[in-house]
CSV table of C-alpha atoms in Angstrom, one decimal:
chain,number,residue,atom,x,y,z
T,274,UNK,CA,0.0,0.0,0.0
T,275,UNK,CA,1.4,3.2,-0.9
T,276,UNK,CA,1.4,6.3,1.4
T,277,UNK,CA,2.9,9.3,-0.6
T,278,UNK,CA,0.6,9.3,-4.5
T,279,UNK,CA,2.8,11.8,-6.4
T,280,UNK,CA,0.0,13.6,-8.8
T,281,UNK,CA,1.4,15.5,-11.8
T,282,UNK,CA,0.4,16.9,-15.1
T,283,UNK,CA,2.6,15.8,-18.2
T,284,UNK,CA,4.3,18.7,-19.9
T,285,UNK,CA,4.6,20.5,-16.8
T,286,UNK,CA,5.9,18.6,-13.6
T,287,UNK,CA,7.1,15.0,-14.8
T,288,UNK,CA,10.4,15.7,-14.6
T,289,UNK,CA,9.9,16.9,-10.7
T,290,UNK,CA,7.4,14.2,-10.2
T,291,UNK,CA,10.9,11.6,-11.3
T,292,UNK,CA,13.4,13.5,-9.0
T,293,UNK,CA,10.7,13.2,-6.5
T,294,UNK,CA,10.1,9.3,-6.5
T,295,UNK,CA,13.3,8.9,-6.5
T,296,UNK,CA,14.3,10.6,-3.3
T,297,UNK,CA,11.2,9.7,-1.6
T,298,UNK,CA,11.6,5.9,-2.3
T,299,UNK,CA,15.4,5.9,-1.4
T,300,UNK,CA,14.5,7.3,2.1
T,301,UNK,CA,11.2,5.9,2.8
T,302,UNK,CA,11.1,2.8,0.6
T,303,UNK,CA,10.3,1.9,-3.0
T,304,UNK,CA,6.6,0.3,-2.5
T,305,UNK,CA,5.6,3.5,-0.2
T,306,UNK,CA,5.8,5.8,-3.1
T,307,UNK,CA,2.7,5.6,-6.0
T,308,UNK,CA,4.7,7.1,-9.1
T,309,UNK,CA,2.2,6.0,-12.2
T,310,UNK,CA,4.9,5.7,-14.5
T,311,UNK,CA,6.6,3.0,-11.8
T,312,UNK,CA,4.2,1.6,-9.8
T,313,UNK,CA,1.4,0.4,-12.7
T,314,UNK,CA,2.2,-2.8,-13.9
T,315,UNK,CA,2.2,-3.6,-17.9
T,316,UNK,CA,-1.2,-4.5,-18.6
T,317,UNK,CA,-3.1,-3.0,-16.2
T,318,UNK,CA,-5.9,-1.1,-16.6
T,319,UNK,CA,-4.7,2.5,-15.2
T,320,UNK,CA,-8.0,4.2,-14.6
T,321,UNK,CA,-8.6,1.7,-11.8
T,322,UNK,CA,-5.0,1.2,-10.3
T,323,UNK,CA,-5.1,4.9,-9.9
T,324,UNK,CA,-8.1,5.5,-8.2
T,325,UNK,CA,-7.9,2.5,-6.1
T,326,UNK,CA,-4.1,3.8,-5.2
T,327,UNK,CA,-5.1,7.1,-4.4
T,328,UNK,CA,-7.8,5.7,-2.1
T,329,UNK,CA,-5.2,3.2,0.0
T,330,UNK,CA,-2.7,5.9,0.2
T,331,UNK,CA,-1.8,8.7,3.3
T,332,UNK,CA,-1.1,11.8,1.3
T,333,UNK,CA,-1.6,13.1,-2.2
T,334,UNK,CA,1.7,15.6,-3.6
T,335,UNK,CA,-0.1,17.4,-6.1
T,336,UNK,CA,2.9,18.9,-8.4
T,337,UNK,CA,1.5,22.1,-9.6
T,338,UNK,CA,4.3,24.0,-12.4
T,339,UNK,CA,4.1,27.1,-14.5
T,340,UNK,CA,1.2,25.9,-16.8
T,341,UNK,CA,-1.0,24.1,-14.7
T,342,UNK,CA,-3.3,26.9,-14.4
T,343,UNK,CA,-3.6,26.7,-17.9
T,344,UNK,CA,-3.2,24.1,-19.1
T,345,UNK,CA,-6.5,23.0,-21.2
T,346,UNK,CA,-7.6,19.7,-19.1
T,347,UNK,CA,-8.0,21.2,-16.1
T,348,UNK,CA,-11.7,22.6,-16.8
T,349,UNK,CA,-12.5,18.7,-18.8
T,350,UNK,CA,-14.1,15.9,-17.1
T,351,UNK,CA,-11.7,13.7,-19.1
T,352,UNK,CA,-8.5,15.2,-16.7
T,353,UNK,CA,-6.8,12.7,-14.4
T,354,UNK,CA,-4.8,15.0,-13.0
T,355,UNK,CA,-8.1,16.9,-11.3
T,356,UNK,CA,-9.8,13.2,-10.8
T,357,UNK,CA,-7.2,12.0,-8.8
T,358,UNK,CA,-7.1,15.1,-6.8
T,359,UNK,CA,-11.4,15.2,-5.9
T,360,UNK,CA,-10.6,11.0,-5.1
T,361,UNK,CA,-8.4,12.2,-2.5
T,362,UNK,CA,-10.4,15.4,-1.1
T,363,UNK,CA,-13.7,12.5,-1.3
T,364,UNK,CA,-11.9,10.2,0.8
T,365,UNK,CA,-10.9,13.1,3.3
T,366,UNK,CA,-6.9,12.0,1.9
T,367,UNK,CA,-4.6,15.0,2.8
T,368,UNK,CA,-3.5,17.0,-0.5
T,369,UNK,CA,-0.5,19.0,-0.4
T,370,UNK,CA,0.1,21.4,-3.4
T,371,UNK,CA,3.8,21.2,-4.2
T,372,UNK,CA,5.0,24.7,-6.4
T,373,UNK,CA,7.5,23.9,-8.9
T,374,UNK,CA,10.1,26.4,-9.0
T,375,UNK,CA,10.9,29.7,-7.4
T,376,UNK,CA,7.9,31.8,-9.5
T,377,UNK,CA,4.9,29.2,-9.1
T,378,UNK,CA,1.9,30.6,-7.0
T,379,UNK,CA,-0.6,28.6,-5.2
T,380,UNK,CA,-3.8,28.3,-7.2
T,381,UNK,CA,-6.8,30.5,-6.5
T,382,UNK,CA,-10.6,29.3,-6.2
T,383,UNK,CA,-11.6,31.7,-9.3
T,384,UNK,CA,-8.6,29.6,-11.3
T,385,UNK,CA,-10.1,26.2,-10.2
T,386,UNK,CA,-13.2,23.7,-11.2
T,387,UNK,CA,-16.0,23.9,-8.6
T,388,UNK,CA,-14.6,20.3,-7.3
T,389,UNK,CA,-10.9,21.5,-6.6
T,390,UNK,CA,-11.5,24.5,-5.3
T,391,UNK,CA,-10.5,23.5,-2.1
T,392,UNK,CA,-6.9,22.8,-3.4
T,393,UNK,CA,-6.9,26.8,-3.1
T,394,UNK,CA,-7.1,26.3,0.8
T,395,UNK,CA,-4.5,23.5,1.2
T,396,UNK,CA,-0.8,24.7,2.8
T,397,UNK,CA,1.6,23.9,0.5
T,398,UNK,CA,5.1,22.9,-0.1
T,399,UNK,CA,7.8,24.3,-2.5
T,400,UNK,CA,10.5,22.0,-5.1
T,401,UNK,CA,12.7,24.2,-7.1
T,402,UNK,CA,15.5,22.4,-9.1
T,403,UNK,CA,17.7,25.2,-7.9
T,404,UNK,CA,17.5,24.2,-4.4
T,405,UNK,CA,16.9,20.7,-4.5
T,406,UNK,CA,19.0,19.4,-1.4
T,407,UNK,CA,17.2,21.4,0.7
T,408,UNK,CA,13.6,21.3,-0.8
T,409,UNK,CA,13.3,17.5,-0.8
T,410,UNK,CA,14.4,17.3,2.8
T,411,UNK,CA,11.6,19.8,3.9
T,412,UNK,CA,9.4,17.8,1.6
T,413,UNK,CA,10.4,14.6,3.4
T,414,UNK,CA,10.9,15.7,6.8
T,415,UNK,CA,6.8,17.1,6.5
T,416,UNK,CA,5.9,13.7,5.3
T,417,UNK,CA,7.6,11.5,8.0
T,418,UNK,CA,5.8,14.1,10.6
T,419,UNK,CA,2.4,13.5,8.9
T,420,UNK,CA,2.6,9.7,8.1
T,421,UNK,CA,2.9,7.6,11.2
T,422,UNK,CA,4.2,4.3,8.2
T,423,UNK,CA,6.7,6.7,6.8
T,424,UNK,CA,8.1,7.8,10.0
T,425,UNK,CA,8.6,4.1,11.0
T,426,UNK,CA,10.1,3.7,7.8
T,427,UNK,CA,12.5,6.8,7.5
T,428,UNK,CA,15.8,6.0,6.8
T,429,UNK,CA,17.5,9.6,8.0
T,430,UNK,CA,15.7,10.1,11.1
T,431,UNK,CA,18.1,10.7,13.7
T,432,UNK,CA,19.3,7.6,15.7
T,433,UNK,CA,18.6,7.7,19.9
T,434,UNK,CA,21.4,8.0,22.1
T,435,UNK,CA,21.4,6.5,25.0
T,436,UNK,CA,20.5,8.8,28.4
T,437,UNK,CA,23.0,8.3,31.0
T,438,UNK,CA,22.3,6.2,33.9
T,439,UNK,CA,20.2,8.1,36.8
T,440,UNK,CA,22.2,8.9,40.2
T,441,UNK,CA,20.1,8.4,43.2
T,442,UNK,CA,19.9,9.6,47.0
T,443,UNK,CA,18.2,7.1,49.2
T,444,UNK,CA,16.7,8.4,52.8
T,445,UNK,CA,15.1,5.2,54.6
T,446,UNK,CA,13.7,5.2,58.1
T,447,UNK,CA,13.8,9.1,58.8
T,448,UNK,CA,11.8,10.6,61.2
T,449,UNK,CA,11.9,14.7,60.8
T,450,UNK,CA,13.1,16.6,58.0
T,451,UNK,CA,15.9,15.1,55.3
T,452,UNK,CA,17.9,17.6,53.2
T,453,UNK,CA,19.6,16.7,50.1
T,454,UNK,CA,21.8,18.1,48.3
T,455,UNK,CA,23.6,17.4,44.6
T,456,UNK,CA,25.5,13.9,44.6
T,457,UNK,CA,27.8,13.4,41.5
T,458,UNK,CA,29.2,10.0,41.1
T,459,UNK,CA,28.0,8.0,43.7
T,460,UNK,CA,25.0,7.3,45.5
T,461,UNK,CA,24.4,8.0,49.3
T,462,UNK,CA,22.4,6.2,51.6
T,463,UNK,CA,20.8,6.7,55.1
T,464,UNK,CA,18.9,4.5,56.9
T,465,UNK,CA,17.6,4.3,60.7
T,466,UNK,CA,18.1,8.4,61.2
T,467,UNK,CA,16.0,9.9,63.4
T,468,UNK,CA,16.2,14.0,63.5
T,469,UNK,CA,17.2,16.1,60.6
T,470,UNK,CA,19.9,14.4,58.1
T,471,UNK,CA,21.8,16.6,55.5
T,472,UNK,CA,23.3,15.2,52.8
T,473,UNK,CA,25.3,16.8,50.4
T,474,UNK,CA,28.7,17.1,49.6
T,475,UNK,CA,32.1,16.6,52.1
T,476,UNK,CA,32.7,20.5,51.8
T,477,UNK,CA,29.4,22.2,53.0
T,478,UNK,CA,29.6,24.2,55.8
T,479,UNK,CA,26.8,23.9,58.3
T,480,UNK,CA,24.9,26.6,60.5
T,481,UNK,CA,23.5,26.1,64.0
T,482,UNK,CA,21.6,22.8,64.7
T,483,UNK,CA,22.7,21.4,61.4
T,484,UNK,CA,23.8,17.7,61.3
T,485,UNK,CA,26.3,16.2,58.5
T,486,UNK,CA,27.4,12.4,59.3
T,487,UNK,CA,29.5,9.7,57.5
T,488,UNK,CA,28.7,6.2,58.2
T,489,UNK,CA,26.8,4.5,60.7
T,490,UNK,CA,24.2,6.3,63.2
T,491,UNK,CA,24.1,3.9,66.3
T,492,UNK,CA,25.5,6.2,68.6
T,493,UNK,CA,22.6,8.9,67.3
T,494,UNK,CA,23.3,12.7,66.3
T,495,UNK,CA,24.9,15.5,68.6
T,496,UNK,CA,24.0,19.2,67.2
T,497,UNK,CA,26.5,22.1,68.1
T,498,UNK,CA,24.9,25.6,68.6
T,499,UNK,CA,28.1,27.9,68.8
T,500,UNK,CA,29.1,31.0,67.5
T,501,UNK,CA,28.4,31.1,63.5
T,502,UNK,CA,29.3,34.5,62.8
T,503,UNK,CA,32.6,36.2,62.3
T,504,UNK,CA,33.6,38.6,65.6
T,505,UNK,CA,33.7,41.4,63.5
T,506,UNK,CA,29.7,41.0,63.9
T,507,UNK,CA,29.6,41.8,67.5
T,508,UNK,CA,31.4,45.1,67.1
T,509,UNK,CA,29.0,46.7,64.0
């Protein structure tokens, strides 16, 4: 089943519609990209392969050039081009208008058929030749963010690296209040306390009351209340 039906006109975006297949397949996969002139075996009846294709698939690029406006089929009943188009707008398929080149403007509803005016209203995307590189990795990049199957299937999405472990302070059995501070390295752990605990690292320097132990807590916790200021304080 496809998920990206490329839609173009002959005589004005078939050479774009190739350079597009071609990128889109070697990133996503050759089967998830519908290009007619590719994807329709010999023999087969095209009228149905299309419509049935545009119907399975996830989006719809329609490639509009220079002289799609006006080009005579657009107005005819006959036109695949605006067939394919109403398929995917009646089976609520995204379309995304694609502008060839730097000069193409988006279509306006007084330029369209009654049944495509609605292409008028659909953000589009840009391809110029001139900046291909870029375009078809905006192109591409949109797609894998709007197919969930392409996305699963992109071939230059950025690879995961792996998050370093987590570091963890452990506090068991405390009765009171437990202050921690940042650990790098190494994990602390205190167990049985009973009273305040502080732990942080080897170089903190503690006020009044404040406790900062090392190893076990049998003998329980003795607090010092001294002097904490400077002398200098006494005599401001």
């Amino acid at each position: 089943m496809p998920d990206v039906f490329i839609n173009y006109r002959t005589g004005d975006g078939e050479q774009a519609a190739a350079t597009l297949d071609g990128a889109l397949s070697a990133r996503f996969g050759r089967d998830r990209i519908y290009y007619a002139s590719k994807s329709i075996p010999p023999g087969t009846p095209f009228d149905g392969h299309l419509i049935h294709s545009v119907r399975r698939s996830g989006v719809l690029l329609a490639l509009i050039g220079p002289g799609w406006i006006g080009h005579g089929a657009l107005h005819s009943d006959g036109d695949w081009v605006g067939r394919e188009i109403q398929e995917a707008f009646l089976c609520d398929i995204r379309v995304i208008p694609v502008l060839l080149g730097r000069r193409t403007e988006r279509p306006t509803k007084d330029e369209l058929p009654p049944p495509l005016r609605k292409l008028a209203d659909c953000q589009s995307l840009r391809y110029d030749h001139q900046n291909k590189e870029y375009d078809l990795k905006q192109i591409g990049d949109n797609l894998a963010r709007l197919v969930p199957g392409l996305a699963a299937a992109d071939r230059e999405a950025p690879e995961e690296q792996d998050s370093p472990a987590p570091t963890y302070n452990i506090a068991g059995g405390v009765h009171g209040t437990a202050v921690q501070g940042t650990v790098n390295g190494e994990v602390n752990t205190v167990r049985e306390a009973h009273g305040p605990v502080h732990i942080g690292p080897s170089n903190v320097r503690m006020g009044d009351g404040g406790n900062y132990f090392q190893g076990g807590n049998e003998g329980g916790i003795r607090q010092s209340f001294g002097r904490s200021r400077p002398e200098e304080d006494d005599e401001r």
